[in-house]
Short mmCIF file of C-alpha atoms and ligand atoms in Angstrom, two decimals:
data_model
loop_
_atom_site.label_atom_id
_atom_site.label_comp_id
_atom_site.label_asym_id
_atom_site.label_seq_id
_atom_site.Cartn_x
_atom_site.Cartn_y
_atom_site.Cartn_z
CA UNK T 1024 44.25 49.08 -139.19
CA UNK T 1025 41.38 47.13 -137.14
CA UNK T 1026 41.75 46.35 -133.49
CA UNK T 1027 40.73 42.61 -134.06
CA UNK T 1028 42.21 41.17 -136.99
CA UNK T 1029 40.98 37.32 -138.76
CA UNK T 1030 44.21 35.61 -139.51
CA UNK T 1031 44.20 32.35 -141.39
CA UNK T 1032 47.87 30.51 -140.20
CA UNK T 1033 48.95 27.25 -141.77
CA UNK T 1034 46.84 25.34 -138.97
CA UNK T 1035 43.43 27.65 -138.26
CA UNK T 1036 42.05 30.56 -138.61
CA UNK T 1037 42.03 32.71 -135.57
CA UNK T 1038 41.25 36.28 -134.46
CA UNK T 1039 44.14 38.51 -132.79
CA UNK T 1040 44.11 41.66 -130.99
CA UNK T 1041 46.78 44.08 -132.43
CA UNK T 1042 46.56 46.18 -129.17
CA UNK T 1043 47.37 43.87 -127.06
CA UNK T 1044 48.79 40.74 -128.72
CA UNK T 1045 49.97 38.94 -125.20
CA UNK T 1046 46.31 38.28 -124.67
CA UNK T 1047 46.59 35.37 -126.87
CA UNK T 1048 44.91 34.28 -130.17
CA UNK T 1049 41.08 33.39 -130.14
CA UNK T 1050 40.33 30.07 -132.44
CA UNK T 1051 38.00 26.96 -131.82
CA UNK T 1052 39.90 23.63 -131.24
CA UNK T 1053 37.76 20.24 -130.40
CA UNK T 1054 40.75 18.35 -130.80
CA UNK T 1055 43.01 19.61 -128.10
CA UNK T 1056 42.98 21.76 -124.41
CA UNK T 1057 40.13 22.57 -123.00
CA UNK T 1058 37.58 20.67 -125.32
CA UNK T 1059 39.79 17.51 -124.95
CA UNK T 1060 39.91 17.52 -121.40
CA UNK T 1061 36.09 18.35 -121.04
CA UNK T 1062 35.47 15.43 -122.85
CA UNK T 1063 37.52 13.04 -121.34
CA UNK T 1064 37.20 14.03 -117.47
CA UNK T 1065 34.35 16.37 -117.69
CA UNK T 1066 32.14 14.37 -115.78
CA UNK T 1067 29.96 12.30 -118.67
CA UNK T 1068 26.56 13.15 -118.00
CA UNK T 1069 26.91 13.64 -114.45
CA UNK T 1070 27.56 17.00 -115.39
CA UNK T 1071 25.31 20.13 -114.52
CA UNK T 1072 24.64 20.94 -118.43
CA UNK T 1073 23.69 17.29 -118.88
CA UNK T 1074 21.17 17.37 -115.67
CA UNK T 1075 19.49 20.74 -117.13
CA UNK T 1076 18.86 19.46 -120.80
CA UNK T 1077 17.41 16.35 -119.51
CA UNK T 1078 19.46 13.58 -120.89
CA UNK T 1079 18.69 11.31 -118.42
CA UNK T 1080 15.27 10.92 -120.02
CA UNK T 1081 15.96 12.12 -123.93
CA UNK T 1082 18.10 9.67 -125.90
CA UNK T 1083 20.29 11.44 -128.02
CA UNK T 1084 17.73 14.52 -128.63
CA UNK T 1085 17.61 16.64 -131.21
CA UNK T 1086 19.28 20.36 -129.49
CA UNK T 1087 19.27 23.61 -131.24
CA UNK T 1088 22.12 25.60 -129.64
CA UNK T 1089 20.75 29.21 -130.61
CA UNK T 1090 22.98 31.34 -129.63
CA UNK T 1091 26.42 29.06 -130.28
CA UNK T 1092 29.20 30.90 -129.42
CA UNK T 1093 32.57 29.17 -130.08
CA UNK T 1094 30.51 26.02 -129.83
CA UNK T 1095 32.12 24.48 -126.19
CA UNK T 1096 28.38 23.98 -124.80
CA UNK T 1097 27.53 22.32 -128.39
CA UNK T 1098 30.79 20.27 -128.25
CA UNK T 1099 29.98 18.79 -124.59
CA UNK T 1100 26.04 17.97 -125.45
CA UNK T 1101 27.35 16.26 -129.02
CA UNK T 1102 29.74 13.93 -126.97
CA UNK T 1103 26.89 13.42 -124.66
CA UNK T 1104 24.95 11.82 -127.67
CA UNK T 1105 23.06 14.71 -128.74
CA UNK T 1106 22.66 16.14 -132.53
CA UNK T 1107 22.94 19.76 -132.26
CA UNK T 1108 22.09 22.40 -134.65
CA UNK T 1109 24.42 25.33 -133.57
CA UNK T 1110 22.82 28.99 -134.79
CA UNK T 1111 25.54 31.97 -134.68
CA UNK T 1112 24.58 35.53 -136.39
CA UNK T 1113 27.74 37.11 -136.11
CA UNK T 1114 29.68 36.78 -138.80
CA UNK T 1115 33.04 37.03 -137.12
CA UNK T 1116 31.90 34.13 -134.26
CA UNK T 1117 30.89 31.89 -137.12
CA UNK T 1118 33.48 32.17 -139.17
CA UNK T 1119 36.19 31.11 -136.03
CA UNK T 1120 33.29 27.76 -135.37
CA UNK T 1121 32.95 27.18 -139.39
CA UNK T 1122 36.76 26.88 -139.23
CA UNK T 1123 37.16 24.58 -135.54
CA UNK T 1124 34.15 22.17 -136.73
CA UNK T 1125 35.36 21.89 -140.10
CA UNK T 1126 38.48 20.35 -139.11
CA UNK T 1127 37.41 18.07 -136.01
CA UNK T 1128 34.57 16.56 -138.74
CA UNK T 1129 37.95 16.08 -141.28
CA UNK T 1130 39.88 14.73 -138.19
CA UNK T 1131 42.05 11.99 -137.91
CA UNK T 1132 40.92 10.95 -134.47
CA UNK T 1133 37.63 8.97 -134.80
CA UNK T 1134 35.74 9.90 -131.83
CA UNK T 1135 36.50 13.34 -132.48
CA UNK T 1136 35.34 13.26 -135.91
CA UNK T 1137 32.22 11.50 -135.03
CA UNK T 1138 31.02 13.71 -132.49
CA UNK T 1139 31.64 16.99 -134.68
CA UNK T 1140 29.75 15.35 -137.28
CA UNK T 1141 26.83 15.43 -135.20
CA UNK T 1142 27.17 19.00 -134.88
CA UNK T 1143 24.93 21.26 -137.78
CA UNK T 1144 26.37 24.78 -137.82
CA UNK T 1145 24.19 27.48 -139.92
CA UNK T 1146 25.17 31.59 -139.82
CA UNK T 1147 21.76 32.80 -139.10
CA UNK T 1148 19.75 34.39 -136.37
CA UNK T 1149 17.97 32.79 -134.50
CA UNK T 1150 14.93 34.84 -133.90
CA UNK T 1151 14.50 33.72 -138.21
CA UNK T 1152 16.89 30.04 -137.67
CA UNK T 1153 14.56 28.60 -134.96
CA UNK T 1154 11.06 29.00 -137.19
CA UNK T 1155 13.50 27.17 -140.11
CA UNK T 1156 15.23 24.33 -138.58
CA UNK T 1157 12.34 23.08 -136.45
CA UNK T 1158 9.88 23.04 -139.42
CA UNK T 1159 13.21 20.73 -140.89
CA UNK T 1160 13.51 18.83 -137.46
CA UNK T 1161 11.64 19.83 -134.34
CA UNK T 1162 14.21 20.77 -131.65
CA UNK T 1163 13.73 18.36 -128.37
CA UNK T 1164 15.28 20.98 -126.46
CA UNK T 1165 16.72 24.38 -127.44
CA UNK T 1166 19.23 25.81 -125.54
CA UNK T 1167 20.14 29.51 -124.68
CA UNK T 1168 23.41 31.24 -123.14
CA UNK T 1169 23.14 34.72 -124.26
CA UNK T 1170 25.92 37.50 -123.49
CA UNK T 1171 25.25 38.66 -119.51
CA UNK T 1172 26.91 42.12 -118.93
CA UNK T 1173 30.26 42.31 -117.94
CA UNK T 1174 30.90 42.74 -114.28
CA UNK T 1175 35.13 42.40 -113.48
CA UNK T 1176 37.04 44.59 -115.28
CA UNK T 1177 38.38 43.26 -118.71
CA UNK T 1178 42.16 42.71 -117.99
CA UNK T 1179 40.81 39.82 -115.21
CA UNK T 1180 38.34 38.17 -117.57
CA UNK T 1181 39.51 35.14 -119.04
CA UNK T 1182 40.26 35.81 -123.06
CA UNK T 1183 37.18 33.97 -124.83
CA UNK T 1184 34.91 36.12 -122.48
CA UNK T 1185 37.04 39.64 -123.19
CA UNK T 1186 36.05 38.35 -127.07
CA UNK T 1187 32.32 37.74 -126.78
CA UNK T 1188 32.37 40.79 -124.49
CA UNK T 1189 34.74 43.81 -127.28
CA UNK T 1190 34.06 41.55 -130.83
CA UNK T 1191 30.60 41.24 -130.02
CA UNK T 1192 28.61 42.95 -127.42
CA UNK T 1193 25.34 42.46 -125.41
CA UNK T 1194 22.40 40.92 -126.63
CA UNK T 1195 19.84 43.18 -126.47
CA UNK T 1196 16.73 40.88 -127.78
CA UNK T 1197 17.72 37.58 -125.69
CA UNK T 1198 14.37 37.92 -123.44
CA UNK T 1199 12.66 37.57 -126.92
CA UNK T 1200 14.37 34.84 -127.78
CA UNK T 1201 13.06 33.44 -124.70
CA UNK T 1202 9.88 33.59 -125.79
CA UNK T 1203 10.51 32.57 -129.20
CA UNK T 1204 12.22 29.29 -127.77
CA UNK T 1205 9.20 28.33 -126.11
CA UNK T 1206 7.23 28.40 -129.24
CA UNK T 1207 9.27 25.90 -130.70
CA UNK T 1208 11.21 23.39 -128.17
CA UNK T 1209 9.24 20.50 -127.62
CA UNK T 1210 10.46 19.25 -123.93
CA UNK T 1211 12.67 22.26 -122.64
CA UNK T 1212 14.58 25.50 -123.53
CA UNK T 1213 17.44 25.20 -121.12
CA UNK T 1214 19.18 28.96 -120.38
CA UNK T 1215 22.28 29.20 -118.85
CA UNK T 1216 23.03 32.62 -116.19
CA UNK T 1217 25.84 33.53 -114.25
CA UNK T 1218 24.33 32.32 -110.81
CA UNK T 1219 22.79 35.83 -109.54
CA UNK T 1220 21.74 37.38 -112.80
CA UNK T 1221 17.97 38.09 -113.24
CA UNK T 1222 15.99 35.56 -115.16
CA UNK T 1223 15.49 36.12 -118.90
CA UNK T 1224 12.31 38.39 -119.47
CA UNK T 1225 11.65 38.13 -115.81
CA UNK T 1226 10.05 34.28 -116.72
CA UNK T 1227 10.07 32.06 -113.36
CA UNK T 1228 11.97 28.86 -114.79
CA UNK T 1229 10.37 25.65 -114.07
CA UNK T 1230 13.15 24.52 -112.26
CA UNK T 1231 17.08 25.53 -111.84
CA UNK T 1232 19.83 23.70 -111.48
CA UNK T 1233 22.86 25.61 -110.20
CA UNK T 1234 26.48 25.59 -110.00
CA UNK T 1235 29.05 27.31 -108.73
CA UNK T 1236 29.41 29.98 -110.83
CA UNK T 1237 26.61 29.35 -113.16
CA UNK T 1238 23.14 28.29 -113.24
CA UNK T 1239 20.98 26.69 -115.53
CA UNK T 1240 17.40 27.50 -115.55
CA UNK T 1241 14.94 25.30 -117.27
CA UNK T 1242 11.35 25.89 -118.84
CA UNK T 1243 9.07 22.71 -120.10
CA UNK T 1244 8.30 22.88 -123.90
CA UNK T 1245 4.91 22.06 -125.30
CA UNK T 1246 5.02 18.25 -125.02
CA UNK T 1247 6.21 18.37 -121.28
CA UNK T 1248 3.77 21.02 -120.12
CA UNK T 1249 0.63 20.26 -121.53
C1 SAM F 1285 27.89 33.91 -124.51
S1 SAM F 1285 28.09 33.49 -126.19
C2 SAM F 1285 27.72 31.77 -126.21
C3 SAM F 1285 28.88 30.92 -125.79
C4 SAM F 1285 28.63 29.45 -126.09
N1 SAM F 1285 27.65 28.87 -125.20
C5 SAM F 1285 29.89 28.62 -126.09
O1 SAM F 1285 29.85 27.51 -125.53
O2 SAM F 1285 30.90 29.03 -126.67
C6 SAM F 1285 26.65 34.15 -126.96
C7 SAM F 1285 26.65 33.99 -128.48
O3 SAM F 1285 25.31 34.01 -128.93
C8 SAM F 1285 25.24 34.71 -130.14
N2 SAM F 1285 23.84 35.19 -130.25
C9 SAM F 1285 23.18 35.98 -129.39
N3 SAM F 1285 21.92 36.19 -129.79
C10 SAM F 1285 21.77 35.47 -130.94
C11 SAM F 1285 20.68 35.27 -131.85
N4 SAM F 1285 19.50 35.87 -131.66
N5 SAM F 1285 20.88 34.48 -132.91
C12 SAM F 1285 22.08 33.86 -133.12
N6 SAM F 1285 23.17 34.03 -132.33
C13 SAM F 1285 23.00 34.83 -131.24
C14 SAM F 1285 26.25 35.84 -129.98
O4 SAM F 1285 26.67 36.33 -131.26
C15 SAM F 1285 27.37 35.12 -129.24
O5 SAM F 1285 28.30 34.55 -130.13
#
């Protein structure tokens, strides 16, 4: 038997961990906890993520999330207005978002259901899924928050992060991607670091924008720098 196992109960599909079940099951829900209360006391576009994509001058851009995750970043920048295109390659991570978007855009709740349905998910890699989407739709910004080394030992790291960190592993090609983001965004690639890691590929952001724990480092895309 597998350590991680993809369960599909009555309400979602979600991934457990047979060795140690008290951890808690992983699943994506826009509807309720930590996405609900984000979105309704998060801070609007006041917020940090908001300041570093620029939606104080874009109007409901165009984002390409490349490296999506359980979609929470994607979520927040959808209720902020934007259309995001969310790129995951691993299957197991996709699958888990498939699932959580598919039922907020089949949700009861209206706002919920019109946020998700601004949200695009494909199961590709982005190094191939940013050359195809912005020949479909150029990205206005394309943002980045690849996997960043563990540092505290696993049984203090919160569950989602324990997930990314066992199910997944480090990306080894995110300075790359970097470059590869540049190529295509046409105002920014936003890429989100724990505060004191090293830039991605070394590359002097044009500006940063930092929080407590995290910071958010910003390069100008070809119709901003030129
Ligand atoms: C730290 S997580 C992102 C968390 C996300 N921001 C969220 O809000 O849930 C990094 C994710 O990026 C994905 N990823 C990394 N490199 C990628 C690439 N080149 N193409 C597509 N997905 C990638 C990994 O599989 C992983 O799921």
């Amino acid at each position: 038997m597998s350590r991680y196992q993809l369960i599909q109960t009555p309400q979602r599909l979600e991934l457990h961990d047979a060795l140690d079940p008290k951890i808690g099951a992983v699943y994506v829900d826009f509807l309720e906890g930590k996405a609900q209360h984000r979105r309704l006391f998060g801070g609007g576009k006041s917020q940090d993520i908001a300041k570093a994509v620029g939606l104080h001058k874009l109007k409901n851009p165009h984002v390409i999330d490349a490296t999506a995750g359980l979609g929470r970043e994607s979520f927040v920048l959808a209720t902020l207005g934007c259309r995001v295109t969310l790129l995951e390659r691993s299957p197991i991570v996709h699958a888990l978002l498939d699932d959580g978007l598919k039922r907020a855009q089949a949700s009861d709740d209206e706002t919920v259901r019109s946020i998700a349905q601004r949200m695009t998910l494909h199961h590709i890699d982005a190094h191939t899924g940013l050359a195809q989407c912005c020949t479909h739709e150029p990205a206005d910004v394309i943002y980045l928050d690849p996997m960043f080394p563990e540092r505290q030992k696993s049984a203090l790291v919160q569950k989602e992060m324990r997930f990314f960190h066992e199910v997944v592993g480090d990306d080894h090609d995110d300075d790359d991607l970097l470059d590869i983001a540049c190529q295509y965004a046409k105002h920014r690639v936003t890429v989100k670091r724990p505060r004191h890691a090293p830039e991605l590929a070394n590359r002097k952001p044009a500006f940063v924008i930092s929080g407590k724990a995290v910071r958010y480092d910003v390069y100008l895309g070809k119709a901003t720098s030129q």
